[in-house]
Short mmCIF file of C-alpha atoms (C1' of nucleotides) in Angstrom, two decimals:
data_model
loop_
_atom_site.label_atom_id
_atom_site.label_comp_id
_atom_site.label_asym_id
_atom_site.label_seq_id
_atom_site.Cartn_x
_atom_site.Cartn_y
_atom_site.Cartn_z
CA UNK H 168 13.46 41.69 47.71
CA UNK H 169 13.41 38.79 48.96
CA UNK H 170 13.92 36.32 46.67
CA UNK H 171 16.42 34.20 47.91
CA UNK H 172 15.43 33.17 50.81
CA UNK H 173 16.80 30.60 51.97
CA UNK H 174 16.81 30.21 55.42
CA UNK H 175 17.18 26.74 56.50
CA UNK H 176 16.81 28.19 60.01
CA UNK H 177 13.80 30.19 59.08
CA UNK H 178 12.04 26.99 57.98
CA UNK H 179 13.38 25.34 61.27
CA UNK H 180 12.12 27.90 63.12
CA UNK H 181 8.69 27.51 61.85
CA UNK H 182 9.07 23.80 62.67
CA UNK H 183 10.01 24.75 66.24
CA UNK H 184 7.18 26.90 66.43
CA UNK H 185 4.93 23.93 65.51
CA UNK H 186 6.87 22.15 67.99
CA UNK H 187 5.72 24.17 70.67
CA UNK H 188 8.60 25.26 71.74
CA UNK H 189 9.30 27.76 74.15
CA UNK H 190 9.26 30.56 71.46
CA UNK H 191 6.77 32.05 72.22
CA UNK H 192 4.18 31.50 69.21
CA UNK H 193 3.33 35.25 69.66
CA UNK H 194 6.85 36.12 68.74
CA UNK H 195 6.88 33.71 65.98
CA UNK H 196 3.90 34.90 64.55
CA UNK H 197 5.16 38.49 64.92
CA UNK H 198 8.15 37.20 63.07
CA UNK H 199 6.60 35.99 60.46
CA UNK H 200 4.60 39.33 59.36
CA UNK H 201 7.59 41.09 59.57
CA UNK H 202 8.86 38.67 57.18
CA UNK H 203 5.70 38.97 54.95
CA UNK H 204 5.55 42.74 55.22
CA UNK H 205 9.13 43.61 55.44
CA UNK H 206 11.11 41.69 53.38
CA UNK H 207 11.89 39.31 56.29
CA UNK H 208 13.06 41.91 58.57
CA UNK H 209 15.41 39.89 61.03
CA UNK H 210 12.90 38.17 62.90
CA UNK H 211 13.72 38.16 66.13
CA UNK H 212 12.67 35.80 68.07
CA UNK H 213 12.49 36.93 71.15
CA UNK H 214 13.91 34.24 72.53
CA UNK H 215 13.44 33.03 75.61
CA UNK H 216 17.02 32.95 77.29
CA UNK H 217 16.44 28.88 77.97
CA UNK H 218 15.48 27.95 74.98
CA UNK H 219 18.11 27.57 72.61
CA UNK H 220 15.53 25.42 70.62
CA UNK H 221 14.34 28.27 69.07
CA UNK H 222 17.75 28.12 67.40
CA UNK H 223 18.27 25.74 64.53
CA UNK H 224 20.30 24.56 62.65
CA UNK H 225 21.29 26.84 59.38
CA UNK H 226 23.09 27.45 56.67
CA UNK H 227 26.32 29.56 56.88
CA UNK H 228 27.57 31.33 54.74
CA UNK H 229 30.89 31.22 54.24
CA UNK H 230 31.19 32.05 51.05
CA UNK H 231 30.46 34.25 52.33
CA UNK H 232 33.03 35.01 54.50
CA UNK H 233 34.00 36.59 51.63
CA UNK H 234 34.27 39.88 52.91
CA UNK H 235 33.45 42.82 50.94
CA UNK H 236 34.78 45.68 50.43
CA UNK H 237 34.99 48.96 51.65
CA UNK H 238 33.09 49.77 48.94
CA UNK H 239 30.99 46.93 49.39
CA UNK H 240 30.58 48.03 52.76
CA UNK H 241 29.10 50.93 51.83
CA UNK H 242 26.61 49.81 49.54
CA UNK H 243 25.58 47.36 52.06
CA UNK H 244 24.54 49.70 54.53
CA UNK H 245 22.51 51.33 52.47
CA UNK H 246 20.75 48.13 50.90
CA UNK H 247 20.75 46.80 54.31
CA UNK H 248 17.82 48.21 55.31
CA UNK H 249 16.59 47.85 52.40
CA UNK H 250 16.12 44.42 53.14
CA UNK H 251 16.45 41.06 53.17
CA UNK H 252 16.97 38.92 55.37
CA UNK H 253 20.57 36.89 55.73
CA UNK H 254 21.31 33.66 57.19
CA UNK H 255 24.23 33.66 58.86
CA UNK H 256 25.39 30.26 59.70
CA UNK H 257 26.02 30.21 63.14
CA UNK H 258 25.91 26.78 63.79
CA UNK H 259 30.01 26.43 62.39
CA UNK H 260 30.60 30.05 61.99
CA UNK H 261 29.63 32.28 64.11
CA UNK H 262 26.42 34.55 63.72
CA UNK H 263 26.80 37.25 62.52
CA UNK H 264 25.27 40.55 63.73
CA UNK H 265 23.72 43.32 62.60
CA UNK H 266 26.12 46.51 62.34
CA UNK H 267 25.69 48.28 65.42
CA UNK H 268 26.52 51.18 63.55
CA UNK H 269 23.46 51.77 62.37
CA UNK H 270 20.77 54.02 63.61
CA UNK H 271 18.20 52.54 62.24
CA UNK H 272 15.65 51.43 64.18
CA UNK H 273 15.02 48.60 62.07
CA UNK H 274 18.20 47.79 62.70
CA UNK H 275 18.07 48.32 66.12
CA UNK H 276 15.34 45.65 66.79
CA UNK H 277 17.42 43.54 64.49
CA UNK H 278 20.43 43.25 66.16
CA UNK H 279 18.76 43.10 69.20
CA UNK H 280 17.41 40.03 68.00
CA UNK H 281 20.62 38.70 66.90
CA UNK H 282 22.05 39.16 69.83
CA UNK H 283 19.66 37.69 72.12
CA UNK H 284 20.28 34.82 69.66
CA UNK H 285 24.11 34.98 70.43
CA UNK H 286 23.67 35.51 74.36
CA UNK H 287 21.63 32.47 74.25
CA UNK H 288 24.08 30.63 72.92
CA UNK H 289 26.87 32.01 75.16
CA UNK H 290 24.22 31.19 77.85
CA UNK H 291 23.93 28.26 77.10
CA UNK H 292 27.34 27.69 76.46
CA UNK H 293 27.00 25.64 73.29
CA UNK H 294 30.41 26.07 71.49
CA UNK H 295 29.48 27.20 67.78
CA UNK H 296 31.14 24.32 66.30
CA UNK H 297 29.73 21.69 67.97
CA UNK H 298 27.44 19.31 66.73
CA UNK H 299 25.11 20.76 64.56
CA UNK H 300 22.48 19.06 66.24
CA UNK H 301 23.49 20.21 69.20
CA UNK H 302 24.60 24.02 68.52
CA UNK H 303 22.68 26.47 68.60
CA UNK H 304 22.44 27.81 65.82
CA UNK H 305 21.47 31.52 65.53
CA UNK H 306 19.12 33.01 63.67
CA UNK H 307 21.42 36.08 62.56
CA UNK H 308 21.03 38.69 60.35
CA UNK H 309 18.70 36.66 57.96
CA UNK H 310 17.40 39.85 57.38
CA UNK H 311 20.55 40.79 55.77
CA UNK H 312 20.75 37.77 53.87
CA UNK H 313 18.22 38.45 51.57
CA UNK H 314 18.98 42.00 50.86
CA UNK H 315 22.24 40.90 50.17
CA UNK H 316 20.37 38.10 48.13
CA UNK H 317 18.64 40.98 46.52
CA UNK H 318 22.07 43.02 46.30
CA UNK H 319 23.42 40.44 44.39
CA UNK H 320 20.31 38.83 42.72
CA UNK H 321 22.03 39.92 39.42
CA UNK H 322 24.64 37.97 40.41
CA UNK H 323 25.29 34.39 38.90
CA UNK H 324 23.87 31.91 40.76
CA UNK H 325 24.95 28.35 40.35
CA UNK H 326 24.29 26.26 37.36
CA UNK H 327 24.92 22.64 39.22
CA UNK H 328 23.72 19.33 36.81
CA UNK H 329 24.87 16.60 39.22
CA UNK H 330 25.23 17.47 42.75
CA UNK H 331 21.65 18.51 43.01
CA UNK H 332 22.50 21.54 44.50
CA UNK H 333 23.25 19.71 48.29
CA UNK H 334 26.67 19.47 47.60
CA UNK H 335 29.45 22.07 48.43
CA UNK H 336 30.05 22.28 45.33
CA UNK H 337 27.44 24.11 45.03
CA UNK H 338 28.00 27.58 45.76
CA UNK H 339 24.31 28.58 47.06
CA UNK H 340 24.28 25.72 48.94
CA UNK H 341 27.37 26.03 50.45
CA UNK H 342 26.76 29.84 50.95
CA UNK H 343 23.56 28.75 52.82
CA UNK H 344 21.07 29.72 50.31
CA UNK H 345 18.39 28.42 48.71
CA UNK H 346 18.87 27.77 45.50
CA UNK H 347 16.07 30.63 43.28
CA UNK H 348 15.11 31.81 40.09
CA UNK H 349 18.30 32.75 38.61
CA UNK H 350 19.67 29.66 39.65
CA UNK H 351 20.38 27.39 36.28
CA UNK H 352 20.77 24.33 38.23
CA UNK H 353 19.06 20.73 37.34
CA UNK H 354 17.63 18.11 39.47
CA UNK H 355 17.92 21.22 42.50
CA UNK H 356 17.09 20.26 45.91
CA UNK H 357 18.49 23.17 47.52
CA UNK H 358 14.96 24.84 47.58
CA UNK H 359 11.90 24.97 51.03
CA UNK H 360 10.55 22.48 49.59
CA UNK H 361 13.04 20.29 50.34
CA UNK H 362 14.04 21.38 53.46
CA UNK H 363 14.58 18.13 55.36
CA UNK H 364 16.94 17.14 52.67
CA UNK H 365 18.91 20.54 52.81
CA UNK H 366 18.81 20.97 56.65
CA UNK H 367 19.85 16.96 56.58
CA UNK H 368 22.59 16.92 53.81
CA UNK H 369 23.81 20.19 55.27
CA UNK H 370 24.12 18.13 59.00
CA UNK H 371 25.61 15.30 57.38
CA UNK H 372 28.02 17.51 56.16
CA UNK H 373 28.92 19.35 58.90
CA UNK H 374 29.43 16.43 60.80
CA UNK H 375 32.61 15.33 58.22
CA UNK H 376 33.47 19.00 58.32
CA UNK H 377 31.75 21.68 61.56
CA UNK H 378 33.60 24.50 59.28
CA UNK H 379 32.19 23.51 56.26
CA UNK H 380 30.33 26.43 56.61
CA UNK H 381 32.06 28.55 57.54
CA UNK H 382 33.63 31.44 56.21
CA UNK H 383 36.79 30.63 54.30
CA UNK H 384 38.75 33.76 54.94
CA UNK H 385 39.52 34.81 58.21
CA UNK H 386 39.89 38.36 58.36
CA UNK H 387 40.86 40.95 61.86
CA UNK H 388 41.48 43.68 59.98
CA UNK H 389 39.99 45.60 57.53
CA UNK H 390 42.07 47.05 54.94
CA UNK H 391 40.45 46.90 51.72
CA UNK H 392 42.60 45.84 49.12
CA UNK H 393 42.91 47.56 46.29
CA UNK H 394 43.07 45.58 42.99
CA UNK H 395 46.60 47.38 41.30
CA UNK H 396 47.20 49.31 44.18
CA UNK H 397 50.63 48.11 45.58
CA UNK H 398 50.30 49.34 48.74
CA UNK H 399 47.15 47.65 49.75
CA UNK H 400 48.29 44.53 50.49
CA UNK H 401 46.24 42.43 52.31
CA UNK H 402 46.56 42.66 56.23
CA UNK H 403 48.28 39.53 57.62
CA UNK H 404 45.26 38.98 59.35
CA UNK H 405 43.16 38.54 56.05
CA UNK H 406 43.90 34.74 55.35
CA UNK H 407 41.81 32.28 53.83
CA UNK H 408 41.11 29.93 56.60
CA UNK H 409 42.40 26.48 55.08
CA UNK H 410 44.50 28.40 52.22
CA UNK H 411 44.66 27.03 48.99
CA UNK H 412 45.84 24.66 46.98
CA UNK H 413 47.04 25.87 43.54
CA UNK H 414 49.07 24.47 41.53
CA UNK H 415 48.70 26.20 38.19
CA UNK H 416 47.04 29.26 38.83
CA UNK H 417 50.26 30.75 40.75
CA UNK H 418 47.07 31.90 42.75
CA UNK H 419 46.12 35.32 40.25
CA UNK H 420 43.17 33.54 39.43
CA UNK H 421 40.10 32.95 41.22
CA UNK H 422 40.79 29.52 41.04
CA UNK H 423 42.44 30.04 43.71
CA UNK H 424 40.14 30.97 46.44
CA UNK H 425 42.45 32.87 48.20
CA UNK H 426 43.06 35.08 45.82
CA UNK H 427 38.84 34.73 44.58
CA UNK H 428 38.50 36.63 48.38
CA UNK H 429 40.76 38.61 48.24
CA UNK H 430 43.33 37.73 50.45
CA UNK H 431 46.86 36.58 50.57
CA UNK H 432 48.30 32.75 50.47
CA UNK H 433 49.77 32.37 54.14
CA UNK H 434 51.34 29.34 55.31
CA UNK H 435 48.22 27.44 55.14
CA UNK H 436 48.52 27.46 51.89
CA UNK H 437 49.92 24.68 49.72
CA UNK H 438 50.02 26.41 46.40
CA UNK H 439 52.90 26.44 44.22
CA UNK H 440 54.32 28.90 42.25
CA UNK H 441 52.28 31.87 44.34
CA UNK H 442 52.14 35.07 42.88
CA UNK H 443 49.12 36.05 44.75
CA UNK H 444 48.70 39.82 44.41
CA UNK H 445 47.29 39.99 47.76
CA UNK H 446 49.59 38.52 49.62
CA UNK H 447 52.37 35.82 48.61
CA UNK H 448 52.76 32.42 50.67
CA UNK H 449 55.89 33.13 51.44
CA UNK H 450 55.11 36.72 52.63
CA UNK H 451 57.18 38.83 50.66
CA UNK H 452 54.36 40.87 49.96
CA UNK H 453 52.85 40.62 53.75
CA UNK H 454 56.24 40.68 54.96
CA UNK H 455 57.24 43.72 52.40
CA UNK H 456 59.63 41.38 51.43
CA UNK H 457 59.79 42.16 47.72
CA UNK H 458 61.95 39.41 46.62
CA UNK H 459 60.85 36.25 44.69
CA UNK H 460 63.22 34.41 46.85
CA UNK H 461 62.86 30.51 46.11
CA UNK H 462 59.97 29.64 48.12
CA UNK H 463 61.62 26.47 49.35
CA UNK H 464 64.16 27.99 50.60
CA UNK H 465 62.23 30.93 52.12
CA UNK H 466 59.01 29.06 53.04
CA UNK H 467 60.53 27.79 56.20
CA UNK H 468 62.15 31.01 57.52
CA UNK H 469 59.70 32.93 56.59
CA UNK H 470 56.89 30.65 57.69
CA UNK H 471 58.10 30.95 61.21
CA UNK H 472 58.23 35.01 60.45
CA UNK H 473 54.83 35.10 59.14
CA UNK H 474 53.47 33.29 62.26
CA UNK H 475 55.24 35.57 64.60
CA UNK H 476 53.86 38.08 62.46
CA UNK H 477 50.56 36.88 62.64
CA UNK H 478 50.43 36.28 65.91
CA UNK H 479 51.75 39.96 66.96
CA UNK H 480 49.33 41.40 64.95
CA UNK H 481 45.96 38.66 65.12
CA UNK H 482 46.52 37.42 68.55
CA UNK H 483 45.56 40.07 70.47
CA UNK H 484 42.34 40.28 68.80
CA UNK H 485 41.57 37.43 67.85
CA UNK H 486 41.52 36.19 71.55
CA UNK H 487 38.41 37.98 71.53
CA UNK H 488 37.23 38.29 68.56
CA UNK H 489 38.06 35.23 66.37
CA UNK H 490 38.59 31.98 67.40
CA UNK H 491 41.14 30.57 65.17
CA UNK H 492 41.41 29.55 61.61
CA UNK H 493 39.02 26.55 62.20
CA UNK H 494 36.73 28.60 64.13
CA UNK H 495 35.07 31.54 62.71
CA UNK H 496 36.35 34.66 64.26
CA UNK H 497 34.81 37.45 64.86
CA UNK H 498 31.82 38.03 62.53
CA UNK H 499 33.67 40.56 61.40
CA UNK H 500 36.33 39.14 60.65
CA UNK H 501 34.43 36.11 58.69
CA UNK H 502 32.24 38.36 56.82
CA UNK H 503 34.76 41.04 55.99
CA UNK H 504 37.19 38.04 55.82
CA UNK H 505 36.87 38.10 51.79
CA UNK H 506 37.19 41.10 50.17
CA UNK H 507 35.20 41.42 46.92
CA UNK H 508 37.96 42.66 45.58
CA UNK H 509 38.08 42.45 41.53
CA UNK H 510 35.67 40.59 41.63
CA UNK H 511 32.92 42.89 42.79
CA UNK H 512 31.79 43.68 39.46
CA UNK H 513 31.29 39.78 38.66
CA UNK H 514 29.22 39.92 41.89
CA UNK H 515 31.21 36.54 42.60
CA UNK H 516 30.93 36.74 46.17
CA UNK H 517 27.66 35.76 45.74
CA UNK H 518 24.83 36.92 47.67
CA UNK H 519 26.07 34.88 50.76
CA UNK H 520 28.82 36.69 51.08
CA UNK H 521 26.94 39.88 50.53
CA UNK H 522 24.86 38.95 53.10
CA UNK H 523 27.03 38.28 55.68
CA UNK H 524 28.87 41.48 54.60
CA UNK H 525 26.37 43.11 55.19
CA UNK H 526 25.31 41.89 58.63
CA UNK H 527 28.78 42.55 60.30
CA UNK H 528 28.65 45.49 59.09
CA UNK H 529 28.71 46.89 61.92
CA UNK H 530 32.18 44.98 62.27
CA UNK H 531 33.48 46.03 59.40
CA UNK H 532 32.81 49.52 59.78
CA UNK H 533 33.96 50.07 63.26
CA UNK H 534 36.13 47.53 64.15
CA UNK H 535 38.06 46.28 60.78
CA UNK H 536 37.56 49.57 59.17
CA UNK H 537 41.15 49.90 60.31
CA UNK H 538 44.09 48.66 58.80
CA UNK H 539 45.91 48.42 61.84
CA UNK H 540 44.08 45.76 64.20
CA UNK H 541 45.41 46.97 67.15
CA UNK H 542 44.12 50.01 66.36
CA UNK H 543 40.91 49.01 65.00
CA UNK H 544 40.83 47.39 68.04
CA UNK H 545 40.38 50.24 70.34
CA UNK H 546 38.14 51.91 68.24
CA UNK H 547 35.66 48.93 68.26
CA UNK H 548 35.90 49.54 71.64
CA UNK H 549 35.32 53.43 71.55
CA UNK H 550 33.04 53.03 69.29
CA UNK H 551 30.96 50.16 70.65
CA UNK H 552 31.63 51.20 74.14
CA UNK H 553 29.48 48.70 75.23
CA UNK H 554 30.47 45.59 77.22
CA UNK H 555 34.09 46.21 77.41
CA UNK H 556 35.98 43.61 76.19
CA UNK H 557 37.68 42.81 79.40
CA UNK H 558 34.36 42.37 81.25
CA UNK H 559 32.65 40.09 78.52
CA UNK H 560 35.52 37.50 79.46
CA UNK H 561 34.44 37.31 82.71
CA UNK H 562 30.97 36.78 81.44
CA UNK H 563 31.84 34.24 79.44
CA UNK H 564 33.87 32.86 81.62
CA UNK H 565 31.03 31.44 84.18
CA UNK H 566 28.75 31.37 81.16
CA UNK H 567 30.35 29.66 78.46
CA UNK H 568 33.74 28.66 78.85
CA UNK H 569 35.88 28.95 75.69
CA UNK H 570 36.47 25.21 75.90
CA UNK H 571 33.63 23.89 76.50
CA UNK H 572 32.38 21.49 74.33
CA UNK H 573 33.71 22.61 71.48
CA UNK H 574 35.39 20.81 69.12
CA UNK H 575 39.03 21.20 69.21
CA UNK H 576 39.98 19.49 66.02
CA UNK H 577 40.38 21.77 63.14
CA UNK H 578 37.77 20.50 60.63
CA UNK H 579 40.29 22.02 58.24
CA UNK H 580 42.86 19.55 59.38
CA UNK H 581 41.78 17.07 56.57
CA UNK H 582 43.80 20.05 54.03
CA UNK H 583 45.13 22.27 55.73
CA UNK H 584 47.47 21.61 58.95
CA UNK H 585 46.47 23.89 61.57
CA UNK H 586 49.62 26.11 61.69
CA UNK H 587 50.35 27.73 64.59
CA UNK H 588 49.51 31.31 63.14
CA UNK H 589 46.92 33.48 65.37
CA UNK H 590 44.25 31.96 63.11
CA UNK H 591 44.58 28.12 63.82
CA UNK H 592 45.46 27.23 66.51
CA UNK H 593 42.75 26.85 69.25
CA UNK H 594 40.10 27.56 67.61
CA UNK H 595 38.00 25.67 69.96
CA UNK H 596 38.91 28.17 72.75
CA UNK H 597 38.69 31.17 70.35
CA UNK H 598 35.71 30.13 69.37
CA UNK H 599 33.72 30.35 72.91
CA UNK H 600 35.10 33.62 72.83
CA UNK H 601 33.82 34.46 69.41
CA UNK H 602 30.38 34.08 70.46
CA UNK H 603 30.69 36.04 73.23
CA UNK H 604 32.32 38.98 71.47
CA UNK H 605 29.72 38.45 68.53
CA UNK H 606 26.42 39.19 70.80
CA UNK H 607 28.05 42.39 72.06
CA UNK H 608 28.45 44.11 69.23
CA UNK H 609 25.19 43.25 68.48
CA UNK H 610 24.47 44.25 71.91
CA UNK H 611 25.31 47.37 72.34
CA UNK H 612 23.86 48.19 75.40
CA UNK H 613 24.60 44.58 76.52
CA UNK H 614 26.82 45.42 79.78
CA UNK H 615 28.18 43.29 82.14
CA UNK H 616 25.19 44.41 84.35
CA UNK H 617 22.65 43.51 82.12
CA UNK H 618 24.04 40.37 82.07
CA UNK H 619 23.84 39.95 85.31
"C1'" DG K 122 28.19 29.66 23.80
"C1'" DA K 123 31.10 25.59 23.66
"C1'" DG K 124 35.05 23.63 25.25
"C1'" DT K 125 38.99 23.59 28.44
"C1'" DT K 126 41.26 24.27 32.71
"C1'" DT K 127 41.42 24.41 37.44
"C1'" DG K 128 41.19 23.21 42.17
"C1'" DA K 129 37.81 22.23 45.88
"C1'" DA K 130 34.91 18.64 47.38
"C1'" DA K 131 33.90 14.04 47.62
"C1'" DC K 132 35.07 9.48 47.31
"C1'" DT K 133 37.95 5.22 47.66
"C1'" DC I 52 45.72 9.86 54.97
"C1'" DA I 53 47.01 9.76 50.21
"C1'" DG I 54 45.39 9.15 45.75
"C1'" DT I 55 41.62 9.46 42.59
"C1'" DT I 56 37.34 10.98 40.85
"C1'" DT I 57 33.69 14.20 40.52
"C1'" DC I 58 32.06 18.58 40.17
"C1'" DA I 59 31.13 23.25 38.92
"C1'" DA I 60 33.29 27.61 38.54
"C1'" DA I 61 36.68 30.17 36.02
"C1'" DC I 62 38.63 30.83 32.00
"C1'" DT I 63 39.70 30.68 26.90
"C1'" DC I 64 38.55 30.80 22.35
#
DNA sequence: GAGTTTGAAACT
DNA sequence: CAGTTTCAAACTC
């Protein structure tokens, strides 16, 4: 069902195709019955490789980056097709794709969509967190969205009095969502109608923060989290990208929105008194360091651990697939980034995350299904055994170099001080890469030749 | 369901 | 950039 639709890009698509622009009105139009008749079906628009036009500016969902679960995972593909559509926020994040995984044909057209969407944007070498304005922004797995939107639809939605729904604080807006029916909100702006405010606000807001957007948790490997389950501590490469702030909650509440997706406090963090269960700042449970040693006196030491950690474990994959913590990573990684966790049966990772969930799938399944990234890592490439990773480089390399244009500062900086764990350093060079390693997945059959 | 607590987001 | 205010979700009762 598609009742939450929002896709800022869809509606800026439309404009575009009133514009003229090189989309090819035919495609649009196709797009839009598939969106009447099927539940806004990923449109794709067929993009024309020059004209990154067709790409505007969205919503992301970051909340979405809230990962889901395994379980969640599984559900997904199955309401996937159901579908939906998603909006996946390229613009700051990255797009997110369709799971390749799937056989669907549906899918199939979907993600082929996506990815011409991505390989535009490699193309035309417009760094993902530039400028709004100037990004492209993909039209990604909208279709997703809205199944997810659907998935979720019993899910709270937000109940905002003052912010009129265009603020962050607003959790559809800041998901990248219209604001819908369930929605208890007042004075709400965050609705089609008011597009030019939302797509405008949502600029505006970008431009104080590219990663407002974007997913919060950064995630390269996949390991589900149990809630109780000792052992299922959350991978060092699940981190929420800015890390949080607590100060009371000892972060075992979803206050603490490290803990809310699922992950562990890293050294990004600058809670106090963490007792995350998925993951303490000072890493004694990433580390397997049981003991409550004073974080003060830890926090350095093991700081400096955790990074090394990190980095052993992220860095290698993250070169390709996730540009750092300012950058989303790999869609995977963002969408799978929060886990639902606990939480699952609140629905609190609201529909965005869902959605996004949903889209990377195909990430999720193949590539972060793994708890050991390195290992995960070679599967994504058995499995998607399509543009191998080494050749993509080179592709990106004329195409869209990993630092071009893109914005180098960490958006988070204003928080969180980009540590030097895999996640935030560059991101601006991660984050060419990210795109590149986003379209193949979605392109399967996306080879080096083709690109040529 | 009302009131409180909490921490992110926004503002100064 | 630090401190403060605003906001809405999370939580408690």
């Amino acid at each position: 069902m598609l009742r939450r639709c929002l896709d800022f890009e869809l509606v800026a698509r439309r404009k575009n195709l009133n514009d003229g622009s090189n989309c090819s009105s035919s495609v649009m139009l196709q797009s839009d019955e598939r969106f009447a008749s099927e539940d806004m079906q990923l449109v794709p628009l067929k993009p024309s490789n020059d004209s990154p036009r067709c790409i505007l500016p969205g919503i992301g969902l970051h909340l979405n980056a809230l990962a889901i679960t395994s379980q969640d995972n599984k559900n997904t593909k199955h309401e996937t097709l159901s579908s939906g559509r998603q909006l996946s926020l390229p613009g700051s994040t990255a797009s997110f794709h369709s799971p390749k995984s799937s056989q669907d044909p549906l899918h199939e057209s979907l993600t082929s969509a996506s990815t011409e969407r991505d390989m535009v944007a490699v193309e035309t070498g417009v760094p993902p967190a530039e400028d709004a304005s100037q990004t492209c922004e993909y039209l990604v797995s909208e279709e997703r969205r809205l199944e997810n939107a659907g998935e979720t639809e019993s899910c709270k939605r937000c109940n905002c009095k003052k912010s009129k729904c265009l603020k962050l604080y607003c959790e559809c807006f800041a998901a990248g969502v219209y604001c819908i029916e369930p929605c208890s909100c007042q004075d709400c702006f965050n609705k089609p109608i008011h597009e030019d405010t939302v797509l405008a606000t949502r600029k505006q807001i970008e431009s104080r923060n590219p990663l407002a957007f974007a997913p919060k948790v950064i995630r390269s490997a996949d390991s589900l989290p149990e809630p109780g389950d000792e052992s299922s501590k959350t991978p060092a490469s699940a981190r929420h990208k800015r890390g949080c702030n607590c100060k009371k909650s000892s972060c075992l509440k979803k206050y603490c929105e490290c803990y809310q997706g699922g992950v562990g406090c890293s050294i990004n963090c600058r809670c106090e008194g963490c007792k995350n269960a998925f993951g303490r700042k000072d890493g004694s449970v990433l580390m397997e360091t049981d003991g409550e040693q004073e974080e003060d006196e830890m926090e350095t030491c093991e700081k400096s651990m955790v990074d090394k950690k990190m980095e052993k474990t992220e860095i290698p994959n993250n070169e390709e697939q996730n540009p750092g913590s300012a950058l989303p990573t790999t869609p995977l990684q963002f969408c799978r980034s929060l886990v639902q966790l606990p939480f699952s049966s609140k629905c609190k990772p609201p529909r965005s995350l869902l959605a996004i969930g949903s889209s990377s799938g195909f990430y999720t399944g193949n590539k972060y299904g793994k708890p050991n990234i390195i290992h995960s890592q070679s599967k994504f490439e058995k499995s998607l055994q399509v543009a191998p990773e080494d050749e993509m480089p080179e592709i990106l390399r004329s195409n869209c170099s990993p630092n071009s244009g893109i914005k180098t500062a960490s958006p988070n900086s204003k928080r969180v001080s980009p540590p030097n764990t895999g996640f935030g350093s560059s991101p601006s060079r991660r984050s060419g890469r990210k795109l590149i390693l986003q379209s193949i997945p979605s392109f399967p059959s996306l080879t080096p030749q083709h690109l040529k």
